[in-house]
Amino acid sequence: MHPIRRPPRRGFGEQPATLAAIQNLFARGEQGGYWPADPAYAYEDSAGTIPASRDGVVGLLTNAVTGYPNAIQATTANKPYLRRTPATGKTWYDSNTATGALNVTFASALGSSCTIATVTPEGVSILENKTVGTTYNICPPYGYNSDVLIINRALTPAEKALVTRVMQRDIPAYGSLVNAIPQMRGYSANNEMQIDWSTKTSFIDYWRYGGNYLSSFPLINTAAGTDFSFAWYGCSGLTSFPLINTAAGTNFSAAWYECSSLTSFPLINTAAGTNFSVAWAYCSGLTSFPLINTAAGTSFYGAWYGCSGLTSFPLINTAAGTDFSYAWYNCSSLTSFPLINTEAGTSFYQAWNGCSGLTSFPLINTAAGTSFDAAWSTCSNLTSFPLINTAAGTSFYGAWYNCSSLTSFPANFFDSWTGVPIANCFSLTWDSCIKLTLASVQNIVVSLVVSGKSAPATGTDISLDGAPTLVAIQADTTVMTAVATLKSRNWTPKYKGTAL
Amino acid sequence: MWTERLPLAIPIALIDAANQLGAIIDPDTGGDQTFSLDQTIADYVVAYVPFTEQMRAVVIGRNAAHWQAAINQRAAEKGMEPLPMETIEALRAALLCGDEVAALSEP
């Protein structure tokens, strides 16, 4: 699995946590994939250059977890249409001709122990011990073609439950004689002002599903609310949000996920909040964020994922935060980042991936961090990087991948490294950092030597790149002396893809 | 904007030429599998093809000059060899569209 992931064209259809969970099914190199019924993954042409549109044809559907193979149809006559169900707005692929197909071509046959999960009008179907050859049509003629997941092994009961939970969101609901959606938004009727909310503690999913009918939200009494997870999930029509009472709220997971029309957010009381995972993910209309109280927050997983309109970020209290993975992924308009407290953070997996507007990065405390995979990948405007403490790190896979303006990388970065390196821990780490100076390359390899660490049993690459030519690197005594030592410790240093 | 599928039918004997035409006018890289022997009615191969509105108008208009111009233009855009004029004309003359295809199934 390639850990450096770019979001699909129009944003994740899934919450990052969900997609990551599906990705984990393939973490041991399993073959197969997951092709969601989500326009974010669909293209009109088989080359994947033209986004598919409603009632238009689909020539390519991206594999959302393993990156390949995609599902492809290059002959227009055989392409399905991208449809949406009228009542609940579910995306599906209408292969309404006998030759209809979106074909997946695997590198080799997947064998006879495959699990195939699909969405049917009546639920999620999980077929076991199925044989899958080198090609598979995920969009057969004349059916309700929605999400498809294929994996070349059996799933555990827990994994089946996960797959069911994820895929059941695309089960279509049959429309009734009277379309009740405008009157019934999600689980909550359109009667907020007529009922007493004051004793309600859980608002899970309340205005989710059908939330796009919600253009404004009243100031109801939510003082007793503790769980606001998924409450306004997908309310993409909301342009403003009131200052509700959330003082008792502990769980804000996905609460405002994809409220993409919000341009500002009120200074609500989140002092008791511990779980902020994907809370404001894809709130792409926000340009600023208030200084809310997040002192009790432990999970900031994907909290501001895809908030691509944010131009600044406040110095919030994140002292208790342990999980910062994906937290600011693709916040591409941020030009600076505050010196927040991340001393308890253990995972920074892809935390700032795609923050392409950042020109500098603060000296945050990352001493407890173990995963830095793709943490600063594609921060393409960073020119230097501070000497942060990553001593406990076990993997830096793609950590500075495609930091294409980075010239300066500090000395002594790995001198005190105590973490246990895992396979591929330095694969793609500095790949496409095409402006790194010779001194920076020296700093990296010399510091890795000082660390005294030997390579893991597999995945021993140290991927380097920079401004100097390969010849110049090979002629540099400092680099090559360090490289010799690293090779004696079973590392495989590479420069611009060539083993040194 | 894509139209709903337009039924097209060509005599089985012309399937190779029809698929050459399909490869030219298909906006994607395929098109050479537009017609298949797996899908026939009587002595015709049938395909149910989504079109852009402009191309649909050209196809169903079956105007000889418009066909020649549109097909040659598409071939040039895709860097493909244009079909001989007589092949285009044979296909145009033999093509059934829409309700004409449905009529093939009638007793």
Short mmCIF file of C-alpha atoms in Angstrom, two decimals, chain A residues 25-383:
data_model
loop_
_atom_site.label_atom_id
_atom_site.label_comp_id
_atom_site.label_asym_id
_atom_site.label_seq_id
_atom_site.Cartn_x
_atom_site.Cartn_y
_atom_site.Cartn_z
CA LEU A 25 -7.80 -4.49 5.36
CA PHE A 26 -5.12 -4.39 2.68
CA ALA A 27 -2.25 -3.50 4.98
CA ARG A 28 -0.50 -6.84 4.58
CA GLY A 29 -0.29 -6.61 0.85
CA GLU A 30 -3.67 -8.14 0.08
CA GLN A 31 -4.81 -7.78 -3.52
CA GLY A 32 -8.10 -6.32 -4.61
CA GLY A 33 -9.57 -2.93 -3.96
CA TYR A 34 -12.52 -0.76 -3.08
CA TRP A 35 -14.42 1.16 -5.72
CA PRO A 36 -16.93 3.47 -4.05
CA ALA A 37 -20.18 4.75 -5.45
CA ASP A 38 -19.07 8.31 -5.11
CA PRO A 39 -18.71 10.89 -7.87
CA ALA A 40 -15.46 11.98 -6.27
CA TYR A 41 -13.91 8.81 -7.65
CA ALA A 42 -15.60 8.72 -11.05
CA TYR A 43 -14.37 10.05 -14.37
CA GLU A 44 -15.99 10.30 -17.76
CA ASP A 45 -12.99 9.12 -19.74
CA SER A 46 -10.84 6.06 -19.21
CA ALA A 47 -7.76 8.23 -18.73
CA GLY A 48 -9.32 9.86 -15.69
CA THR A 49 -9.07 13.46 -16.83
CA ILE A 50 -12.71 14.54 -17.09
CA PRO A 51 -14.83 14.39 -13.94
CA ALA A 52 -18.00 12.36 -14.36
CA SER A 53 -21.26 14.20 -14.03
CA ARG A 54 -24.73 13.14 -13.03
CA ASP A 55 -26.41 11.25 -15.88
CA GLY A 56 -23.14 11.26 -17.78
CA VAL A 57 -21.03 8.25 -18.63
CA VAL A 58 -18.33 6.73 -16.44
CA GLY A 59 -15.11 5.48 -18.02
CA LEU A 60 -12.94 5.20 -14.93
CA LEU A 61 -13.64 4.57 -11.29
CA THR A 62 -10.74 5.02 -8.93
CA ASN A 63 -9.66 2.28 -6.59
CA ALA A 64 -9.92 4.15 -3.32
CA VAL A 65 -7.72 2.00 -1.16
CA THR A 66 -4.90 0.34 -3.00
CA GLY A 67 -4.58 2.96 -5.71
CA TYR A 68 -4.66 0.37 -8.46
CA PRO A 69 -6.14 -1.17 -10.45
CA ASN A 70 -8.87 1.26 -11.38
CA ALA A 71 -12.08 0.09 -13.01
CA ILE A 72 -12.02 1.10 -16.65
CA GLN A 73 -14.21 1.16 -19.75
CA ALA A 74 -12.77 2.83 -22.85
CA THR A 75 -15.69 2.13 -25.20
CA THR A 76 -18.43 4.66 -24.62
CA ALA A 77 -21.18 2.30 -25.75
CA ASN A 78 -20.29 0.01 -22.85
CA LYS A 79 -19.93 2.67 -20.17
CA PRO A 80 -22.44 2.94 -17.34
CA TYR A 81 -24.16 6.18 -16.45
CA LEU A 82 -23.61 7.92 -13.14
CA ARG A 83 -27.01 8.19 -11.47
CA ARG A 84 -28.45 9.44 -8.22
CA THR A 85 -31.47 7.93 -6.57
CA PRO A 86 -34.31 10.45 -6.47
CA ALA A 87 -35.31 10.20 -2.84
CA THR A 88 -32.11 9.77 -0.91
CA GLY A 89 -29.55 10.96 -3.40
CA LYS A 90 -27.42 7.80 -3.46
CA THR A 91 -24.91 7.58 -6.27
CA TRP A 92 -24.96 4.43 -8.38
CA TYR A 93 -23.72 3.23 -11.74
CA ASP A 94 -26.40 2.37 -14.25
CA SER A 95 -25.06 -0.26 -16.60
CA ASN A 96 -28.26 -0.37 -18.61
CA THR A 97 -27.02 -2.29 -21.62
CA ALA A 98 -26.10 -5.93 -22.13
CA THR A 99 -22.47 -5.09 -22.83
CA GLY A 100 -22.08 -2.67 -19.94
CA ALA A 101 -18.95 -3.04 -17.90
CA LEU A 102 -16.35 -1.31 -15.77
CA ASN A 103 -13.50 -3.77 -15.76
CA VAL A 104 -10.78 -4.17 -13.19
CA THR A 105 -7.65 -5.88 -14.44
CA PHE A 106 -5.42 -7.31 -11.74
CA ALA A 107 -1.74 -8.11 -12.15
CA SER A 108 -2.60 -11.76 -11.60
CA ALA A 109 -5.62 -13.85 -10.73
CA LEU A 110 -6.78 -13.31 -7.16
CA GLY A 111 -7.63 -16.95 -6.60
CA SER A 112 -10.54 -18.81 -5.08
CA SER A 113 -10.58 -17.44 -1.54
CA CYS A 114 -11.79 -13.98 -2.37
CA THR A 115 -14.41 -11.98 -0.53
CA ILE A 116 -16.62 -9.72 -2.62
CA ALA A 117 -18.79 -7.12 -0.93
CA THR A 118 -21.42 -5.21 -2.88
CA VAL A 119 -24.35 -2.96 -2.10
CA THR A 120 -27.75 -4.18 -3.18
CA PRO A 121 -31.07 -2.37 -2.85
CA GLU A 122 -31.77 -4.44 0.24
CA GLY A 123 -28.44 -4.38 2.00
CA VAL A 124 -24.77 -5.15 1.86
CA SER A 125 -23.96 -8.49 0.29
CA ILE A 126 -20.75 -10.26 1.30
CA LEU A 127 -19.87 -13.27 -0.81
CA GLU A 128 -17.11 -15.56 0.43
CA ASN A 129 -14.75 -18.04 -1.18
CA LYS A 130 -15.33 -16.56 -4.59
CA THR A 131 -12.95 -17.05 -7.48
CA VAL A 132 -11.66 -13.90 -9.12
CA GLY A 133 -9.47 -14.09 -12.20
CA THR A 134 -7.35 -11.38 -13.69
CA THR A 135 -10.36 -9.32 -14.74
CA TYR A 136 -13.57 -8.52 -12.95
CA ASN A 137 -16.55 -6.45 -14.04
CA ILE A 138 -17.63 -4.39 -11.04
CA CYS A 139 -20.52 -2.91 -12.98
CA PRO A 140 -22.47 -5.77 -14.58
CA PRO A 141 -25.49 -5.04 -16.77
CA TYR A 142 -28.90 -4.27 -15.41
CA GLY A 143 -28.40 -3.96 -11.69
CA TYR A 144 -28.00 -1.49 -8.89
CA ASN A 145 -24.22 -1.07 -9.07
CA SER A 146 -22.86 0.71 -6.05
CA ASP A 147 -19.75 0.21 -3.89
CA VAL A 148 -17.67 -2.90 -4.61
CA LEU A 149 -14.95 -4.28 -2.38
CA ILE A 150 -12.79 -7.24 -3.42
CA ILE A 151 -10.07 -8.77 -1.29
CA ASN A 152 -8.20 -12.01 -1.83
CA ARG A 153 -8.85 -13.51 1.58
CA ALA A 154 -11.61 -14.21 4.05
CA LEU A 155 -12.68 -11.43 6.38
CA THR A 156 -13.00 -11.79 10.12
CA PRO A 157 -16.41 -11.13 11.66
CA ALA A 158 -15.17 -7.76 12.85
CA GLU A 159 -13.95 -6.90 9.38
CA LYS A 160 -17.26 -7.92 7.87
CA ALA A 161 -19.01 -5.67 10.35
CA LEU A 162 -16.72 -2.84 9.34
CA VAL A 163 -17.34 -3.37 5.64
CA THR A 164 -21.07 -3.56 6.24
CA ARG A 165 -21.05 -0.40 8.30
CA VAL A 166 -19.12 1.50 5.65
CA MET A 167 -20.99 0.28 2.62
CA GLN A 168 -24.50 0.38 4.00
CA ARG A 169 -24.49 4.14 3.65
CA ASP A 170 -25.09 3.58 -0.06
CA ILE A 171 -28.13 1.38 0.32
CA PRO A 172 -30.89 3.23 -1.47
CA ALA A 173 -34.10 3.94 0.35
CA TYR A 174 -37.20 3.53 -1.68
CA GLY A 175 -39.08 6.71 -2.27
CA SER A 176 -42.54 6.94 -0.82
CA LEU A 177 -45.58 8.32 -2.53
CA VAL A 178 -44.90 11.59 -0.79
CA ASN A 179 -41.31 12.76 -0.70
CA ALA A 180 -40.80 13.35 2.98
CA ILE A 181 -37.25 14.55 2.74
CA PRO A 182 -38.03 18.27 2.86
CA GLN A 183 -40.12 17.67 5.96
CA MET A 184 -37.82 15.12 7.59
CA ARG A 185 -34.17 15.97 7.68
CA GLY A 186 -32.02 13.04 8.68
CA TYR A 187 -33.44 11.54 11.83
CA SER A 188 -34.91 14.80 12.96
CA ALA A 189 -38.14 16.27 11.73
CA ASN A 190 -38.30 19.86 10.62
CA ASN A 191 -39.67 20.96 13.96
CA GLU A 192 -36.67 22.11 15.92
CA MET A 193 -38.51 25.05 17.42
CA GLN A 194 -41.52 23.03 18.54
CA ILE A 195 -39.86 20.47 20.78
CA ASP A 196 -37.87 20.58 23.98
CA TRP A 197 -34.26 19.67 23.35
CA SER A 198 -33.05 20.64 26.78
CA THR A 199 -32.77 17.11 28.15
CA LYS A 200 -31.38 15.49 25.03
CA THR A 201 -27.87 14.16 25.49
CA SER A 202 -27.16 12.45 22.18
CA PHE A 203 -27.43 14.19 18.84
CA ILE A 204 -25.72 11.43 16.87
CA ASP A 205 -26.70 11.60 13.19
CA TYR A 206 -29.58 14.00 13.92
CA TRP A 207 -29.33 16.22 10.89
CA ARG A 208 -27.20 13.86 8.83
CA TYR A 209 -28.83 12.29 5.74
CA GLY A 210 -30.90 14.86 3.97
CA GLY A 211 -28.86 17.53 5.67
CA ASN A 212 -28.38 19.29 2.38
CA TYR A 213 -31.95 20.53 2.78
CA LEU A 214 -30.81 22.50 5.80
CA SER A 215 -29.79 26.03 4.84
CA SER A 216 -29.90 27.51 8.32
CA PHE A 217 -30.02 26.12 11.81
CA PRO A 218 -31.89 27.61 14.77
CA LEU A 219 -30.49 28.34 18.21
CA ILE A 220 -31.92 25.34 20.00
CA ASN A 221 -31.07 24.32 23.56
CA THR A 222 -28.34 21.72 23.41
CA ALA A 223 -27.05 22.32 26.90
CA ALA A 224 -27.39 18.67 27.91
CA GLY A 225 -25.78 17.30 24.80
CA THR A 226 -22.72 15.15 25.30
CA ASP A 227 -22.47 13.38 21.96
CA PHE A 228 -22.64 15.51 18.83
CA SER A 229 -20.97 13.00 16.53
CA PHE A 230 -22.18 13.16 12.94
CA ALA A 231 -24.91 15.62 14.01
CA TRP A 232 -24.59 17.99 11.04
CA TYR A 233 -22.59 15.63 8.84
CA GLY A 234 -22.92 16.58 5.20
CA CYS A 235 -25.07 19.64 5.81
CA SER A 236 -23.51 21.22 2.79
CA GLY A 237 -26.22 23.87 2.48
CA LEU A 238 -25.51 25.49 5.83
CA THR A 239 -23.98 28.90 5.36
CA SER A 240 -23.87 29.86 9.02
CA PHE A 241 -24.08 28.13 12.35
CA PRO A 242 -25.43 29.52 15.62
CA LEU A 243 -23.62 29.77 18.93
CA ILE A 244 -25.26 26.73 20.47
CA ASN A 245 -24.43 25.48 23.94
CA THR A 246 -22.01 22.60 23.65
CA ALA A 247 -20.45 22.95 27.05
CA ALA A 248 -21.20 19.34 27.98
CA GLY A 249 -20.14 17.91 24.66
CA THR A 250 -17.40 15.30 24.73
CA ASN A 251 -17.71 13.72 21.30
CA PHE A 252 -17.64 15.99 18.26
CA SER A 253 -16.51 13.33 15.80
CA ALA A 254 -17.59 14.29 12.27
CA ALA A 255 -20.05 16.79 13.75
CA TRP A 256 -19.69 19.35 10.95
CA TYR A 257 -18.09 17.04 8.38
CA GLU A 258 -18.42 18.47 4.88
CA CYS A 259 -20.41 21.53 5.90
CA SER A 260 -18.72 22.99 2.91
CA SER A 261 -20.75 26.20 2.67
CA LEU A 262 -19.87 27.45 6.14
CA THR A 263 -17.65 30.48 5.80
CA SER A 264 -17.21 31.04 9.50
CA PHE A 265 -17.65 29.05 12.67
CA PRO A 266 -18.76 30.37 16.04
CA LEU A 267 -16.73 30.28 19.22
CA ILE A 268 -18.67 27.44 20.76
CA ASN A 269 -17.71 25.92 24.09
CA THR A 270 -15.82 22.72 23.45
CA ALA A 271 -13.97 22.62 26.74
CA ALA A 272 -15.16 19.12 27.54
CA GLY A 273 -14.52 17.74 24.08
CA THR A 274 -12.15 14.82 23.80
CA ASN A 275 -12.90 13.48 20.34
CA PHE A 276 -12.59 15.92 17.47
CA SER A 277 -11.86 13.36 14.76
CA VAL A 278 -12.87 14.69 11.33
CA ALA A 279 -15.05 17.25 13.16
CA TRP A 280 -14.64 19.97 10.52
CA ALA A 281 -13.26 17.85 7.67
CA TYR A 282 -14.09 19.27 4.27
CA CYS A 283 -15.41 22.53 5.65
CA SER A 284 -13.74 23.98 2.64
CA GLY A 285 -15.53 27.33 2.85
CA LEU A 286 -13.96 28.26 6.18
CA THR A 287 -11.26 30.85 5.82
CA SER A 288 -10.52 31.18 9.51
CA PHE A 289 -11.20 29.19 12.63
CA PRO A 290 -12.02 30.45 16.11
CA LEU A 291 -9.85 29.93 19.15
CA ILE A 292 -12.05 27.26 20.66
CA ASN A 293 -11.11 25.40 23.81
CA THR A 294 -9.69 22.03 22.87
CA ALA A 295 -7.69 21.50 26.00
CA ALA A 296 -9.27 18.12 26.69
CA GLY A 297 -9.03 16.89 23.12
CA THR A 298 -7.13 13.67 22.59
CA SER A 299 -8.09 12.80 19.02
CA PHE A 300 -7.65 15.38 16.30
CA TYR A 301 -7.68 12.72 13.60
CA GLY A 302 -8.50 14.51 10.35
CA ALA A 303 -10.11 17.33 12.35
CA TRP A 304 -9.54 19.98 9.67
CA TYR A 305 -8.94 17.56 6.80
CA GLY A 306 -9.50 19.26 3.48
CA CYS A 307 -10.25 22.68 4.94
CA SER A 308 -8.64 24.09 1.89
CA GLY A 309 -9.94 27.63 2.42
CA LEU A 310 -8.30 28.17 5.80
CA THR A 311 -5.71 30.90 5.48
CA SER A 312 -4.84 30.97 9.16
CA PHE A 313 -5.11 28.69 12.13
CA PRO A 314 -5.32 29.73 15.77
CA LEU A 315 -3.05 28.71 18.61
CA ILE A 316 -5.49 26.25 20.09
CA ASN A 317 -4.66 24.12 23.10
CA THR A 318 -3.76 20.66 21.89
CA ALA A 319 -1.69 19.65 24.87
CA ALA A 320 -3.67 16.46 25.46
CA GLY A 321 -3.78 15.47 21.82
CA THR A 322 -2.33 12.09 20.97
CA ASP A 323 -3.61 11.48 17.47
CA PHE A 324 -2.89 14.20 14.92
CA SER A 325 -2.96 11.96 11.86
CA TYR A 326 -4.50 13.70 8.84
CA ALA A 327 -5.35 16.67 11.09
CA TRP A 328 -4.54 19.46 8.61
CA TYR A 329 -4.34 17.31 5.46
CA ASN A 330 -4.67 19.43 2.36
CA CYS A 331 -5.20 22.72 4.21
CA SER A 332 -3.58 24.14 1.16
CA SER A 333 -4.25 27.83 1.84
CA LEU A 334 -2.45 27.95 5.17
CA THR A 335 0.68 30.01 4.81
CA SER A 336 1.84 29.66 8.39
CA PHE A 337 1.18 27.36 11.29
CA PRO A 338 1.19 28.21 14.98
CA LEU A 339 3.46 26.72 17.61
CA ILE A 340 0.81 24.46 19.06
CA ASN A 341 1.51 22.04 21.87
CA THR A 342 1.88 18.57 20.44
CA GLU A 343 4.01 17.07 23.16
CA ALA A 344 1.60 14.16 23.74
CA GLY A 345 1.18 13.41 20.06
CA THR A 346 2.09 9.92 18.99
CA SER A 347 0.80 9.86 15.42
CA PHE A 348 1.48 12.60 12.92
CA TYR A 349 0.61 10.37 9.96
CA GLN A 350 -0.03 12.68 6.99
CA ALA A 351 -0.81 15.50 9.42
CA TRP A 352 0.22 18.36 7.13
CA ASN A 353 0.26 16.45 3.82
CA GLY A 354 -0.68 18.79 1.01
CA CYS A 355 -0.30 22.02 3.02
CA SER A 356 1.23 23.50 -0.04
CA GLY A 357 0.90 27.10 1.09
CA LEU A 358 3.11 26.76 4.16
CA THR A 359 6.33 28.67 3.76
CA SER A 360 7.65 27.83 7.20
CA PHE A 361 6.98 25.33 9.93
CA PRO A 362 7.32 25.90 13.66
CA LEU A 363 9.55 24.06 16.11
CA ILE A 364 6.76 21.98 17.58
CA ASN A 365 7.33 19.27 20.15
CA THR A 366 7.02 15.90 18.50
CA ALA A 367 9.12 13.98 20.97
CA ALA A 368 6.46 11.31 21.53
CA GLY A 369 5.67 10.84 17.86
CA THR A 370 6.17 7.41 16.35
CA SER A 371 4.54 7.73 12.93
CA PHE A 372 5.61 10.54 10.65
CA ASP A 373 4.63 8.88 7.38
CA ALA A 374 3.94 11.55 4.76
CA ALA A 375 3.55 14.09 7.55
CA TRP A 376 4.84 17.00 5.47
CA SER A 377 4.43 15.42 2.03
CA THR A 378 3.82 17.97 -0.72
CA CYS A 379 4.38 20.97 1.52
CA SER A 380 5.78 22.34 -1.66
CA ASN A 381 6.51 25.87 -0.45
CA LEU A 382 8.59 25.01 2.59
CA THR A 383 12.15 26.17 2.07
#
